[in-house]
Coordinates of C-alpha atoms in Angstrom, one line a residue:
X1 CA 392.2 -83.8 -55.1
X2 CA 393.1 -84.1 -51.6
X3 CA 391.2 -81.6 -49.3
X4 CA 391.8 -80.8 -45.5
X5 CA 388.2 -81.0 -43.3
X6 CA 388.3 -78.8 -40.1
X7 CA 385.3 -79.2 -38.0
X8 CA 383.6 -79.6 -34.7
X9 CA 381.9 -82.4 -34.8
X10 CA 383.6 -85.1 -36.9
X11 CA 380.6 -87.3 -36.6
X12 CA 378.0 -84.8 -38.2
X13 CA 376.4 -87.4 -40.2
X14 CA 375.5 -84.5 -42.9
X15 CA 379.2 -83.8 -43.2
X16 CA 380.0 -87.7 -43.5
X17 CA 377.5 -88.4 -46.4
X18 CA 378.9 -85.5 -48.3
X19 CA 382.1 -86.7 -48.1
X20 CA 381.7 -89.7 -48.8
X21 CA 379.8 -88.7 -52.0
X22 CA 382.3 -86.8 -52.9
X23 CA 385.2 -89.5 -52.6
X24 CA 383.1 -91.2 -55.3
X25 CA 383.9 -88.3 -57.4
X26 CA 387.9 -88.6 -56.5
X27 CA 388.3 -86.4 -54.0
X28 CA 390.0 -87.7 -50.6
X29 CA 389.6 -86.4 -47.2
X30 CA 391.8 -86.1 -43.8
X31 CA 389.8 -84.9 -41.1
X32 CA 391.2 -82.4 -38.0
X33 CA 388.5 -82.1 -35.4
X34 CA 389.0 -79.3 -32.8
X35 CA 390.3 -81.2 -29.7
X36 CA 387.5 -83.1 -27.5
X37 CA 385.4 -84.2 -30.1
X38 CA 383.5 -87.4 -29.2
X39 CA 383.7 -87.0 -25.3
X40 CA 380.6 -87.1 -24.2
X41 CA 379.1 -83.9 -22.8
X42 CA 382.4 -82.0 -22.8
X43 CA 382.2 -78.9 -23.3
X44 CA 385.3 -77.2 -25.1
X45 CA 387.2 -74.2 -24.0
X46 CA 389.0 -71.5 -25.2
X47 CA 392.2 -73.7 -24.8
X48 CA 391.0 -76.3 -26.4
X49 CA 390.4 -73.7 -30.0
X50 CA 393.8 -71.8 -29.2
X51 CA 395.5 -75.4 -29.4
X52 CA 393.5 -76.3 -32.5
X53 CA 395.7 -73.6 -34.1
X54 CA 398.8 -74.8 -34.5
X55 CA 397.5 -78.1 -34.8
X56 CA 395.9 -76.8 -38.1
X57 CA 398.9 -75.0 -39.2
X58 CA 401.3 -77.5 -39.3
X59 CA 398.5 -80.5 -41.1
X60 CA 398.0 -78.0 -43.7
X61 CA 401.6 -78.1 -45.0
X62 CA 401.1 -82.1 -45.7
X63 CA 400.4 -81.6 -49.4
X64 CA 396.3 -80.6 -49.7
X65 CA 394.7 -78.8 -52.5
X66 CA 392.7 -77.1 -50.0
X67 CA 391.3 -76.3 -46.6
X68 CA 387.5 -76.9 -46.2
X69 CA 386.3 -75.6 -42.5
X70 CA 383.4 -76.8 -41.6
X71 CA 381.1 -74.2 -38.6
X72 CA 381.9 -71.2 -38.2
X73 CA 384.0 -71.4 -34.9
X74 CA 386.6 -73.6 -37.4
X75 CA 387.2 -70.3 -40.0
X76 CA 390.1 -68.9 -38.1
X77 CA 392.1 -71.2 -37.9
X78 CA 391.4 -72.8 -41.4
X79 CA 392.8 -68.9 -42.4
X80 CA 395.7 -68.9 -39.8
X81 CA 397.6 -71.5 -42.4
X82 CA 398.3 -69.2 -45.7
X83 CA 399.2 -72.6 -47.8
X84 CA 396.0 -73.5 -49.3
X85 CA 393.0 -71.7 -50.0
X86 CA 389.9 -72.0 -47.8
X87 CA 386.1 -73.3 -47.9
X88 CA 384.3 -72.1 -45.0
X89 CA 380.8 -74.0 -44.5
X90 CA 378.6 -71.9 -41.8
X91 CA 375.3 -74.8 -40.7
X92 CA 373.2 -72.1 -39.3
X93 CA 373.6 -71.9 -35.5
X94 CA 377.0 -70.5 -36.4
X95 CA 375.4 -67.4 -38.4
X96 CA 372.4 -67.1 -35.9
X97 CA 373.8 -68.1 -32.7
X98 CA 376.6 -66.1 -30.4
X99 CA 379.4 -67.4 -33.1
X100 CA 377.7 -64.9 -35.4
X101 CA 380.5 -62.8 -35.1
X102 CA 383.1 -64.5 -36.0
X103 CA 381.4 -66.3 -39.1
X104 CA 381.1 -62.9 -40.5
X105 CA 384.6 -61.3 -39.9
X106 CA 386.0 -64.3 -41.1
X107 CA 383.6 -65.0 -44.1
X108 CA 385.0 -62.2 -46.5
X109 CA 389.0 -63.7 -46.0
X110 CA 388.0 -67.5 -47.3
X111 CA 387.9 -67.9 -50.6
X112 CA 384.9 -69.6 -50.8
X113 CA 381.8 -70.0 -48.5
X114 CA 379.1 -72.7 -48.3
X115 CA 375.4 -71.6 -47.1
X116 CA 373.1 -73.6 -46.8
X117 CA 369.9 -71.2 -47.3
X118 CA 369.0 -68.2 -49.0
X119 CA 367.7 -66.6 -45.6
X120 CA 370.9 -67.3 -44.9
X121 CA 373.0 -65.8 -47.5
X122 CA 370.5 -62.7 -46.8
X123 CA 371.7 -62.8 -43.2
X124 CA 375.1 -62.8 -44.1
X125 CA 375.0 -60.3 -46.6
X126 CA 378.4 -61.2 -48.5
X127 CA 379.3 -63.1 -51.7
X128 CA 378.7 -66.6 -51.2
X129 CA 376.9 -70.1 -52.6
X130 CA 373.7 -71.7 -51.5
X131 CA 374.3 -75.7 -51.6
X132 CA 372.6 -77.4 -48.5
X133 CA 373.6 -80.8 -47.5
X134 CA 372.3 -83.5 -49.0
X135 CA 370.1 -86.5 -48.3
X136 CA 370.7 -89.8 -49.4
X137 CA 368.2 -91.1 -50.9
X138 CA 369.0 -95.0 -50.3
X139 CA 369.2 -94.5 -46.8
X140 CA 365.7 -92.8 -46.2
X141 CA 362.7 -94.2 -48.2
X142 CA 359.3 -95.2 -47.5
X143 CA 358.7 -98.3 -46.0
X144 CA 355.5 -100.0 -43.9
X145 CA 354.5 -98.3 -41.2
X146 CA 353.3 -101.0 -38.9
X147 CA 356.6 -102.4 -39.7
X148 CA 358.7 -99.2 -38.8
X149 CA 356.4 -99.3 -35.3
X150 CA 357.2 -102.6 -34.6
X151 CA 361.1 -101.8 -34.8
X152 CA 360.8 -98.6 -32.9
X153 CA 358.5 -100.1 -30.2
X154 CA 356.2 -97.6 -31.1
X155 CA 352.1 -98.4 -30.2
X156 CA 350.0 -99.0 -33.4
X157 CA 346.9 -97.5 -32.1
X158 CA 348.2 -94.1 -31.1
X159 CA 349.6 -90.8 -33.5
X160 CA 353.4 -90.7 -33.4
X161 CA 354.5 -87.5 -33.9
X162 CA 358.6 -86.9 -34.2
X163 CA 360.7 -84.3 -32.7
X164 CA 364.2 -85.0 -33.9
X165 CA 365.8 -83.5 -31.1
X166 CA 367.6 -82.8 -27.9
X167 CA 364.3 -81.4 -25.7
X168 CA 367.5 -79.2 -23.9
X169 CA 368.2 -77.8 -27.3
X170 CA 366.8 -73.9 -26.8
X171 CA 367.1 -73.4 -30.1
X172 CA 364.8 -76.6 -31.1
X173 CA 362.2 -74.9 -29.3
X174 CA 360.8 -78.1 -27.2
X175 CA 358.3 -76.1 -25.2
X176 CA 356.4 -75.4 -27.9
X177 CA 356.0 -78.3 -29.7
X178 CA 354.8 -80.3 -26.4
X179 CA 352.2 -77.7 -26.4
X180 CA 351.1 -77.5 -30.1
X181 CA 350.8 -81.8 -29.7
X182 CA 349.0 -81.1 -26.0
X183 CA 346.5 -79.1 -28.0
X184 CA 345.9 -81.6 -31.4
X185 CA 345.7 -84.3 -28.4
X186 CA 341.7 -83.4 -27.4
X187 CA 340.8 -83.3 -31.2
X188 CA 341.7 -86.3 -32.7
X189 CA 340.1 -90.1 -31.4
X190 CA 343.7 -91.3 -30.3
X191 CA 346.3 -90.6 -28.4
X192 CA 349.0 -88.2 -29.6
X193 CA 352.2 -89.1 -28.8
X194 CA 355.4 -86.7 -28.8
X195 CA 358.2 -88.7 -29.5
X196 CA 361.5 -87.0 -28.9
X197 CA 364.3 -89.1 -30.9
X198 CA 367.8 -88.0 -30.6
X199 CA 371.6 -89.6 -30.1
X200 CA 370.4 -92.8 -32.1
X201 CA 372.7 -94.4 -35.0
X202 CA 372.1 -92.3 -38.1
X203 CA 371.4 -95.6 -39.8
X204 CA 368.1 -96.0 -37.5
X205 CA 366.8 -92.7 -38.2
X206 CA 364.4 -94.0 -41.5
X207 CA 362.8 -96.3 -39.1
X208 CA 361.4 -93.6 -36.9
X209 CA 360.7 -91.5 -39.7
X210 CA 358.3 -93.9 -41.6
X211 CA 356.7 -94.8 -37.9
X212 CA 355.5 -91.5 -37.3
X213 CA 352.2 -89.7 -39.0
X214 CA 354.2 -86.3 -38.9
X215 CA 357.3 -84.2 -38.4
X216 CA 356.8 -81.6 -36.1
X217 CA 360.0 -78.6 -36.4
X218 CA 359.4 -75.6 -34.0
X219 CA 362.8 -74.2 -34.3
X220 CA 363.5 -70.6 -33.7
X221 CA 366.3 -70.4 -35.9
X222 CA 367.8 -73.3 -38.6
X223 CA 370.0 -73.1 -42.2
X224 CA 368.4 -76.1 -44.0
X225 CA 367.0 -78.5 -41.5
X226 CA 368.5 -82.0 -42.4
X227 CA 365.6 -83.7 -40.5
X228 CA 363.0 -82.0 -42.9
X229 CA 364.8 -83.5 -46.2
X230 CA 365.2 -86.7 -44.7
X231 CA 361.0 -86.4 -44.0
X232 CA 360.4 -85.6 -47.6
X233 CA 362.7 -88.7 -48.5
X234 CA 360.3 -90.9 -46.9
X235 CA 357.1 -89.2 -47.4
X236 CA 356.8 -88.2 -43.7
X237 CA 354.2 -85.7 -43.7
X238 CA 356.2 -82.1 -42.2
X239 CA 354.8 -79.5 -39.9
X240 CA 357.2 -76.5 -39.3
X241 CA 357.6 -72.7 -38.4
X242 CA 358.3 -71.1 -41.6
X243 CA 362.3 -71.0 -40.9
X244 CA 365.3 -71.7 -42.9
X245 CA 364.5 -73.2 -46.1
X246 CA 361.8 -75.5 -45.1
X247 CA 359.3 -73.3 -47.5
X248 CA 361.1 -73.9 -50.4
X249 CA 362.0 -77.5 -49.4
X250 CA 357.7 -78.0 -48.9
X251 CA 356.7 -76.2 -52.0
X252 CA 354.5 -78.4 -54.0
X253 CA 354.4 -81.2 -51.1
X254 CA 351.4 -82.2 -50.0
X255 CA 350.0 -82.8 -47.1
X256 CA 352.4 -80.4 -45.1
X257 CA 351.8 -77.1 -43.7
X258 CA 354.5 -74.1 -43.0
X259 CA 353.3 -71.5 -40.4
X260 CA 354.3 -69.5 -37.6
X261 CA 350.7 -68.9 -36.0
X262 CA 350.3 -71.9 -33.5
X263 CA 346.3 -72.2 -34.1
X264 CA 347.7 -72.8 -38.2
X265 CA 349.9 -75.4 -37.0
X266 CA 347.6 -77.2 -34.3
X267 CA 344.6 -77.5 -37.1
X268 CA 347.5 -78.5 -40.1
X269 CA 348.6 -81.3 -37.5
X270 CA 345.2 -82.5 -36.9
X271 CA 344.4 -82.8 -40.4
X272 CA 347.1 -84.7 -41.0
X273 CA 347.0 -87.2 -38.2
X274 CA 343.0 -87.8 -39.2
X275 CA 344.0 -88.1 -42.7
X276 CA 346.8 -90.9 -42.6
X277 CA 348.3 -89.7 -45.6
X278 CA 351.8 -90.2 -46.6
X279 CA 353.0 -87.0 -48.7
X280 CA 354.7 -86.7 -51.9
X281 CA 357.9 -85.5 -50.8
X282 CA 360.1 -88.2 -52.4
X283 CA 360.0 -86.1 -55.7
X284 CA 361.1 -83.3 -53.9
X285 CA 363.7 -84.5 -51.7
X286 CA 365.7 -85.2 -55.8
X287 CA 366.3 -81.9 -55.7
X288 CA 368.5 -82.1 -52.4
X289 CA 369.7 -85.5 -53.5
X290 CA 373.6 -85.9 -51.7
X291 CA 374.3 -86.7 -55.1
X292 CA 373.0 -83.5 -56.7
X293 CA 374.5 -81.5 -53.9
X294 CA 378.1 -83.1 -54.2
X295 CA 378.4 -82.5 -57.4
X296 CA 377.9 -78.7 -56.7
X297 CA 380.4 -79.0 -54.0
X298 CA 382.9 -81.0 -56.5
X299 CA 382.8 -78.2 -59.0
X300 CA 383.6 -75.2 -56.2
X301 CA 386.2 -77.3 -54.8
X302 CA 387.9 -77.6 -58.8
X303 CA 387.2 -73.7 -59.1
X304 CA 389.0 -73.2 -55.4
X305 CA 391.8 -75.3 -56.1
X306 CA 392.7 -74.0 -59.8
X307 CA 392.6 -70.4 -58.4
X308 CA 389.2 -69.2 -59.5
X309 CA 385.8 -68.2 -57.4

């Protein structure tokens, strides 16, 4: 099976594990990012999408089973091309954000579409299947802690707590997870440090995960946070708003804590900083295995490409 990828951003490391899970499985990939991906703080216009169109149409005539659009902003022209059917994956800011709209008008034309939530399948109210990406379980594990500080350049005698984003992000929410760690930071004996890691090789990510004491996710809106899964992987404590699907992705794992009320979420954070526990969430990061997911994904693309839904 040979499937056309249409996407954003052709680095998404989510989106290269999955396919690269799924070439195991046979399938092969060509990948047609919208024009100006990779340059660095570009910001695309509405050229830059109206040339993406015929750039689509004439790629999709080179002999795929199928067209699998990847963010929302991707779905029209991944339906422009009446070849091949279409698998439209919407990531979350693409169904909460301003691109809302067009995720939803074209949702109901593809012939299949990828969510990666049940808050979010609620949100977009129209037939579609819940498989969120993946984590690969080789990559993220548990490992020393002292160790993981030592590569990070992280001090050993302070709490490291990880924020796995842009600060500038609004969505992320920065504001208010510098002040929920302002507030734990005159209740526990050490220092709190907020460390803000973001635009490092996907392959250094573990490291910083096994060096902190907790993940801290304030997010105002997400599908199914990839940071949290990776967390669970290595049995990084989690902290979050109760958003996405990071309830059912912390059910069962302990220590962790969902809540939106900020006093919840300062005394949670405490607790877990004094404690210095590591939490189970190996056992449950199986279930989002990038194995386990690409198998469901293998199976939809078989169903897409023989016709079927």
């Amino acid at each position: 099976m040979h499937v056309l990828t249409l996407t954003t951003n052709a680095d998404a490391p989510f989106m290269t594990e999955q396919m690269r899970a799924l070439e195991r499985r046979g399938v092969s990939f060509s990948t047609l990012p919208v024009s100006g991906e990779g340059d660095s703080g570009k910001t695309r216009s509405p050229t830059d999408y109206l040339k993406y169109f015929p750039e689509v149409i004439a790629e999709a005539g080179n002999g795929y089973d199928l067209v699998h659009a990847h963010y929302g902003l991707t779905a029209p022209m991944a339906l422009a091309q009446v070849r091949k059917p279409v698998v439209l994956s919407l990531w979350g800011s693409d169904l909460y954000g301003p691109v809302g709209p067009v995720s939803r008008t074209c949702a109901p034309l593809c012939d299949e579409v990828v969510v990666m939530s049940e808050e979010m399948r609620e949100t977009l109210d129209h037939d579609c299947r819940v498989i969120p990406d993946g984590v690969d379980l080789e990559k993220f594990q548990p490992a020393s802690q002292d160790e993981a500080r030592e590569v990070v350049g992280w001090d050993p005698d302070e709490y490291h707590v990880l924020f796995p984003y842009l600060p500038e992000r609004e969505v992320k929410n920065y504001p208010r997870a510098r002040r929920l760690v302002n507030a734990v930071n005159g209740l526990v004996d050490r220092p709190v440090r907020l460390q803000t890691v973001y635009g490092v090789d996907h392959d250094t990510v573990p490291d910083y995960m096994n060096a902190a004491d907790a993940l801290l996710l304030t997010s105002r809106s997400e599908g199914s946070p990839n940071s949290v899964k990776e967390a669970l992987a290595c049995n990084l404590p989690v902290v979050s708003v109760d958003v996405g699907d990071v309830s059912e992705r912390l059910e069962g794992v302990d220590p962790s804590l969902v809540s939106d009320d900020d006093e919840d979420l300062i005394e949670g954070l405490r607790e877990i900083l004094e404690s210095g526990e590591r939490s189970n969430g190996r056992e449950a990061a199986r279930e989002v295995s990038v194995e386990r997911t690409a198998d469901r994904l293998h199976s939809l693309y078989e169903r897409v490409a023989a016709g079927g839904r």
